Coordinates of C-alpha atoms in Angstrom, one line a residue:
X1 CA 38.3 116.2 163.5
X2 CA 37.8 114.7 167.0
X3 CA 40.5 112.6 168.5
X4 CA 40.1 108.9 168.1
X5 CA 40.3 106.8 171.2
X6 CA 43.6 104.9 171.4
X7 CA 43.4 101.1 171.1
X8 CA 44.2 99.6 174.5
X9 CA 46.6 97.2 172.7
X10 CA 49.0 100.1 172.1
X11 CA 49.9 100.1 175.8
X12 CA 51.6 97.4 177.8
X13 CA 52.3 96.7 181.4
X14 CA 55.7 97.8 182.7
X15 CA 57.9 94.9 183.9
X16 CA 59.8 96.3 187.0
X17 CA 62.7 93.8 186.5
X18 CA 63.3 95.1 183.0
X19 CA 64.1 98.6 184.4
X20 CA 67.5 99.6 185.6
X21 CA 68.0 99.2 189.4
X22 CA 66.7 102.1 191.4
X23 CA 64.6 103.6 188.6
X24 CA 60.9 104.1 188.7
X25 CA 58.6 105.3 185.9
X26 CA 56.0 108.0 186.7
X27 CA 52.6 108.7 185.2
X28 CA 52.7 111.4 182.5
X29 CA 49.6 113.2 184.0
X30 CA 49.7 112.7 187.8
X31 CA 53.4 111.8 188.5
X32 CA 52.3 108.8 190.5
X33 CA 54.0 105.4 190.0
X34 CA 53.3 104.1 186.5
X35 CA 52.2 100.7 185.5
X36 CA 51.6 101.1 181.8
X37 CA 53.7 102.4 178.9
X38 CA 52.8 103.6 175.4
X39 CA 53.8 100.9 172.9
X40 CA 54.2 103.4 170.1
X41 CA 56.9 105.6 171.6
X42 CA 57.8 103.4 174.6
X43 CA 59.1 106.5 176.5
X44 CA 55.8 107.6 178.0
X45 CA 54.2 106.0 181.1
X46 CA 50.9 106.0 182.9
X47 CA 49.4 104.9 186.3
X48 CA 46.3 103.5 184.6
X49 CA 44.4 103.2 181.3
X50 CA 42.2 106.3 182.2
X51 CA 45.2 108.6 182.3
X52 CA 46.7 107.0 179.2
X53 CA 43.4 107.7 177.3
X54 CA 43.1 111.2 178.6
X55 CA 46.7 112.0 177.5
X56 CA 46.2 110.4 174.1
X57 CA 43.1 112.5 173.4
X58 CA 44.6 115.6 175.0
X59 CA 48.0 115.8 173.3
X60 CA 50.0 112.5 173.1
X61 CA 48.6 111.4 169.7
X62 CA 50.1 114.7 168.3
X63 CA 53.6 114.4 169.9
X64 CA 54.1 110.6 170.5
X65 CA 57.0 110.1 168.1
X66 CA 58.4 113.6 168.8
X67 CA 59.1 112.4 172.3
X68 CA 61.4 109.6 171.3
X69 CA 64.6 111.6 170.5
X70 CA 64.3 113.8 173.6
X71 CA 63.6 110.9 176.0
X72 CA 66.1 108.4 174.6
X73 CA 69.7 109.2 175.8
X74 CA 72.4 108.7 173.2
X75 CA 76.1 109.6 173.1
X76 CA 75.2 112.5 170.8
X77 CA 72.6 113.9 173.2
X78 CA 75.3 114.1 175.8
X79 CA 77.5 116.3 173.6
X80 CA 77.0 120.1 173.3
X81 CA 75.5 119.9 169.8
X82 CA 73.2 117.2 170.9
X83 CA 72.0 119.2 173.9
X84 CA 71.3 122.2 171.7
X85 CA 69.3 120.0 169.3
X86 CA 67.3 118.5 172.1
X87 CA 66.4 122.1 173.4
X88 CA 65.3 123.0 169.9
X89 CA 63.0 119.9 169.7
X90 CA 61.6 120.8 173.1
X91 CA 60.9 124.4 171.9
X92 CA 59.0 122.8 169.0
X93 CA 57.0 120.7 171.4
X94 CA 56.1 123.7 173.6
X95 CA 54.7 125.5 170.5
X96 CA 52.6 122.4 169.5
X97 CA 51.2 122.0 173.0
X98 CA 50.4 125.7 173.3
X99 CA 48.4 125.7 170.0
X100 CA 46.6 122.4 170.9
X101 CA 45.7 123.7 174.4
X102 CA 44.5 127.1 173.1
X103 CA 42.4 125.4 170.4
X104 CA 40.7 123.1 173.0
X105 CA 40.1 125.9 175.4
X106 CA 38.5 128.0 172.7
X107 CA 36.1 125.1 172.1
X108 CA 35.4 124.9 175.8
X109 CA 37.1 121.5 176.2
X110 CA 38.8 122.3 179.4
X111 CA 39.5 118.7 180.6
X112 CA 41.0 117.8 177.2
X113 CA 43.2 120.9 177.3
X114 CA 44.9 119.8 180.6
X115 CA 47.5 117.3 179.2
X116 CA 48.7 119.8 176.6
X117 CA 48.9 122.6 179.1
X118 CA 50.7 120.4 181.7
X119 CA 53.3 119.2 179.2
X120 CA 53.7 122.8 177.9
X121 CA 54.6 123.9 181.4
X122 CA 57.0 121.0 182.1
X123 CA 58.8 121.4 178.8
X124 CA 59.0 125.2 179.3
X125 CA 60.7 124.6 182.7
X126 CA 63.2 122.2 181.1
X127 CA 64.0 124.8 178.4
X128 CA 63.9 128.1 180.3
X129 CA 64.3 127.2 184.0
X130 CA 61.9 127.7 186.9
X131 CA 60.3 131.1 187.8
X132 CA 61.1 132.7 184.4
X133 CA 58.7 134.9 182.4
X134 CA 58.8 132.4 179.6
X135 CA 56.7 130.1 181.8
X136 CA 53.8 132.6 181.9
X137 CA 51.9 131.4 178.8
X138 CA 51.9 127.8 180.2
X139 CA 50.7 129.0 183.6
X140 CA 47.9 130.9 181.9
X141 CA 46.9 127.9 179.8
X142 CA 46.8 125.7 182.9
X143 CA 44.8 128.4 184.8
X144 CA 42.3 128.7 182.0
X145 CA 41.8 124.9 181.9
X146 CA 41.3 124.7 185.6
X147 CA 39.0 127.7 185.7
X148 CA 36.7 125.9 183.3
X149 CA 36.7 122.9 185.6
X150 CA 36.0 125.0 188.7
X151 CA 39.3 124.5 190.4
X152 CA 39.5 128.1 191.5
X153 CA 42.1 127.6 194.3
X154 CA 44.5 126.0 191.9
X155 CA 43.8 128.8 189.4
X156 CA 44.7 131.4 192.0
X157 CA 48.0 129.6 192.8
X158 CA 48.9 129.4 189.1
X159 CA 48.1 133.0 188.4
X160 CA 50.1 134.0 191.5
X161 CA 53.2 132.3 190.0
X162 CA 52.6 133.9 186.7
X163 CA 52.3 137.4 188.4
X164 CA 55.5 136.8 190.3
X165 CA 57.4 135.9 187.1
X166 CA 56.1 139.0 185.3
X167 CA 57.0 141.3 188.3
X168 CA 60.5 140.0 188.1
X169 CA 60.7 140.8 184.4
X170 CA 59.8 144.4 183.8
X171 CA 60.9 144.1 180.2
X172 CA 58.2 141.6 179.3
X173 CA 55.9 142.7 176.5
X174 CA 52.4 144.1 176.4
X175 CA 51.0 140.7 175.1
X176 CA 52.0 138.9 178.3
X177 CA 50.5 141.6 180.6
X178 CA 47.3 141.6 178.6
X179 CA 46.8 137.8 178.9
X180 CA 47.7 137.9 182.6
X181 CA 45.2 140.6 183.4
X182 CA 42.5 138.9 181.4
X183 CA 43.0 135.7 183.4
X184 CA 43.1 137.6 186.7
X185 CA 39.9 139.4 185.7
X186 CA 38.2 136.1 184.9
X187 CA 39.3 134.6 188.2
X188 CA 37.9 137.7 190.2
X189 CA 34.7 137.5 188.2
X190 CA 34.3 133.8 189.2
X191 CA 35.0 134.5 192.8
X192 CA 32.6 137.5 192.9
X193 CA 35.2 140.2 193.4
X194 CA 33.7 142.3 190.6
X195 CA 35.5 145.6 191.2
X196 CA 38.9 143.9 191.1
X197 CA 37.7 142.1 187.9
X198 CA 36.9 145.4 186.3
X199 CA 40.3 146.8 187.2
X200 CA 42.0 143.8 185.6
X201 CA 39.9 143.9 182.5
X202 CA 40.7 147.6 182.1
X203 CA 44.4 146.8 182.3
X204 CA 43.8 143.9 179.8
X205 CA 42.3 146.3 177.3
X206 CA 45.1 148.8 177.7
X207 CA 47.9 146.3 177.2
X208 CA 46.0 144.6 174.3
X209 CA 45.4 147.9 172.6
X210 CA 49.1 148.8 172.9
X211 CA 50.0 145.4 171.3
X212 CA 47.2 144.9 168.7
X213 CA 45.4 148.3 168.4
X214 CA 42.1 149.5 169.8
X215 CA 40.0 148.0 167.0
X216 CA 41.5 144.5 167.2
X217 CA 39.2 141.6 167.8
X218 CA 41.7 140.4 170.4
X219 CA 41.3 143.7 172.3
X220 CA 37.5 143.7 172.0
X221 CA 37.3 140.3 173.9
X222 CA 38.3 142.4 177.0
X223 CA 35.4 144.8 176.3
X224 CA 33.1 141.8 176.3
X225 CA 34.4 140.4 179.6
X226 CA 34.1 143.8 181.1
X227 CA 30.5 144.1 179.9
X228 CA 29.7 140.8 181.5
X229 CA 30.8 142.2 184.8
X230 CA 28.7 145.3 184.5
X231 CA 25.8 143.1 183.6
X232 CA 26.3 141.2 186.8
X233 CA 26.3 144.5 188.7
X234 CA 23.0 145.4 187.1
X235 CA 24.5 148.3 185.1
X236 CA 22.9 147.3 181.8
X237 CA 23.3 150.7 180.0
X238 CA 27.1 150.5 180.5
X239 CA 27.1 146.8 179.6
X240 CA 25.1 147.4 176.4
X241 CA 27.4 150.2 175.3
X242 CA 30.4 147.9 175.6
X243 CA 28.5 145.0 173.8
X244 CA 27.9 147.5 171.0
X245 CA 31.7 148.2 170.7
X246 CA 32.3 144.4 170.5
X247 CA 29.6 144.0 167.8
X248 CA 31.0 146.9 165.8
X249 CA 34.5 145.6 165.9
X250 CA 33.5 142.1 164.8
X251 CA 31.2 143.4 162.1
X252 CA 34.0 145.4 160.6
X253 CA 36.4 142.4 160.8
X254 CA 34.0 139.8 159.4
X255 CA 32.9 142.1 156.6
X256 CA 36.6 142.4 155.5
X257 CA 37.1 138.7 155.8
X258 CA 34.0 138.0 153.7
X259 CA 35.0 140.4 151.0
X260 CA 38.4 138.8 150.8
X261 CA 36.8 135.3 150.7
X262 CA 34.6 136.3 147.8
X263 CA 37.6 137.7 145.8
X264 CA 39.6 134.5 146.5
X265 CA 36.7 132.2 145.5
X266 CA 36.4 134.1 142.2
X267 CA 40.0 133.3 141.5
X268 CA 39.9 129.7 142.8
X269 CA 36.4 128.1 143.0
X270 CA 37.8 125.2 145.0
X271 CA 38.1 127.4 148.0
X272 CA 34.3 127.1 148.3
X273 CA 34.9 123.8 150.1
X274 CA 37.3 125.2 152.7
X275 CA 36.1 127.0 155.8
X276 CA 37.5 130.6 156.1
X277 CA 37.6 130.5 159.9
X278 CA 38.9 127.7 162.1
X279 CA 36.5 125.8 164.3
X280 CA 37.9 126.8 167.7
X281 CA 37.8 130.5 166.8
X282 CA 34.3 130.1 165.4
X283 CA 32.9 128.5 168.6
X284 CA 34.4 131.2 170.8
X285 CA 33.1 134.1 168.6
X286 CA 29.7 132.5 168.1
X287 CA 29.2 132.2 171.9
X288 CA 30.1 135.9 172.4
X289 CA 27.9 137.2 169.6
X290 CA 24.9 135.0 170.6
X291 CA 25.1 136.4 174.2
X292 CA 24.9 139.9 172.8
X293 CA 22.1 139.1 170.4
X294 CA 20.1 137.4 173.2
X295 CA 20.4 140.4 175.5
X296 CA 19.3 142.8 172.7
X297 CA 16.3 140.6 171.7
X298 CA 15.2 140.2 175.4
X299 CA 15.5 143.9 176.1
X300 CA 12.1 145.7 176.6
X301 CA 13.4 148.5 174.4
X302 CA 14.6 146.5 171.4
X303 CA 17.3 148.2 169.3
X304 CA 16.5 146.9 165.8
X305 CA 19.7 148.4 164.4
X306 CA 21.8 146.6 167.0
X307 CA 19.9 143.3 166.5
X308 CA 20.5 143.6 162.7
X309 CA 24.2 144.3 163.2
X310 CA 24.8 141.4 165.6
X311 CA 22.7 138.9 163.6
X312 CA 24.5 140.0 160.4
X313 CA 27.8 139.2 162.2
X314 CA 26.6 135.7 163.1
X315 CA 25.3 135.1 159.6
X316 CA 28.7 136.1 158.1
X317 CA 30.5 134.0 160.7
X318 CA 28.6 130.9 159.9
X319 CA 28.8 131.5 156.1
X320 CA 32.6 131.6 156.5
X321 CA 32.4 128.5 158.7
X322 CA 30.4 126.7 156.1
X323 CA 27.0 126.1 157.8
X324 CA 24.2 127.2 155.5
X325 CA 21.4 126.6 158.0
X326 CA 23.0 128.8 160.7
X327 CA 23.9 131.5 158.2
X328 CA 20.3 131.5 156.7
X329 CA 18.8 131.7 160.2
X330 CA 20.8 134.6 161.4
X331 CA 20.7 136.3 158.0
X332 CA 16.9 136.2 158.1
X333 CA 16.9 137.6 161.7
X334 CA 19.2 140.4 160.5
X335 CA 17.0 141.2 157.5
X336 CA 13.8 141.3 159.5
X337 CA 15.4 143.7 162.0
X338 CA 16.9 146.0 159.3
X339 CA 13.6 146.3 157.5
X340 CA 12.1 147.8 160.5
X341 CA 14.3 150.8 159.9
X342 CA 13.7 152.9 156.7
X343 CA 16.7 152.9 154.4
X344 CA 18.9 151.0 156.8
X345 CA 22.4 150.9 155.6
X346 CA 22.9 147.1 156.3
X347 CA 19.8 145.9 154.4
X348 CA 21.5 145.6 151.0
X349 CA 24.6 143.8 152.5
X350 CA 22.3 141.3 154.4
X351 CA 20.3 140.6 151.2
X352 CA 23.5 140.0 149.3
X353 CA 24.8 137.6 151.9
X354 CA 21.5 135.7 151.9
X355 CA 21.8 135.3 148.1
X356 CA 25.4 134.0 148.5
X357 CA 24.3 131.5 151.0
X358 CA 21.5 130.2 148.8
X359 CA 23.7 130.0 145.6
X360 CA 27.0 128.8 146.9
X361 CA 27.1 125.0 147.8
X362 CA 28.4 124.6 151.3
X363 CA 28.7 121.5 153.4
X364 CA 27.2 121.7 156.9
X365 CA 29.8 122.5 159.6
X366 CA 29.9 119.7 162.2

């Protein structure tokens, strides 16, 4: 569900005389002098209505009341037990902000992801201190948001800080290294340093495979990004080989998810109304698979088997995401391609999926 705009009446103008002498409230987003405050929590401030609205849509509506106990000093909060409780509440906020930012980034909502990513970093610094490896996830979220907005100089600065934190912590895990190299690879791709991008994506794949396994869908995202670089270099045979790996991995994964879904629906028919894949994940995977399908369909030497495989992936994806029209469209494309190959092993699976789409009542996914 999309965030509802906040009613302007839920903010009020700050009265300077009501503040303790020598104190000044700063904007939650830009840290400039604030003139408005949130009337719901009364502990969050903004320089103008535009920043208030951006913060509300980005994260504040999710954490408004959670901010009250950590921003309202009490005698208990000054005691050791109180300080520990505040740190635990901040850790909870960090996790909420991380998940919100990741979801918005997956949907391509880079501007909306900024408030959650910014608060995640500030709260992480409060809990873990500056220049610690625990700040790396927040740096990467901010870098990804800024990359989507074209702020490449700021992205480079954020990734430099993340790299420095990782270098100082040789014990940090494979997951952190994989995410850092993926972000560095994307930055170098955007700036045209393609060889450096390939090196970072190779490291991304290595660390991701160590953490999640070679056949993980998380690992194969690195293969896709590497293929994109080879395509930019005009090395299409290499790129198509990597795209094929991505398609095979996702086909295997979606096939398992679909079979599990069918078994679960047989036990509980009410699950028909629930998507089996979250919207943010669906949007990201759909974009990746559509890119691969378009490349295959536009190739002068069409590979019908690959077209069938990728279109079948997309049909399964949208069936699980509860969009009949998309599932039928991609399923029909997959069936047409598979029927060009005698006794193709996917034909029966595609026909079964199309029958499921036509018999199970699914609402359209918005």
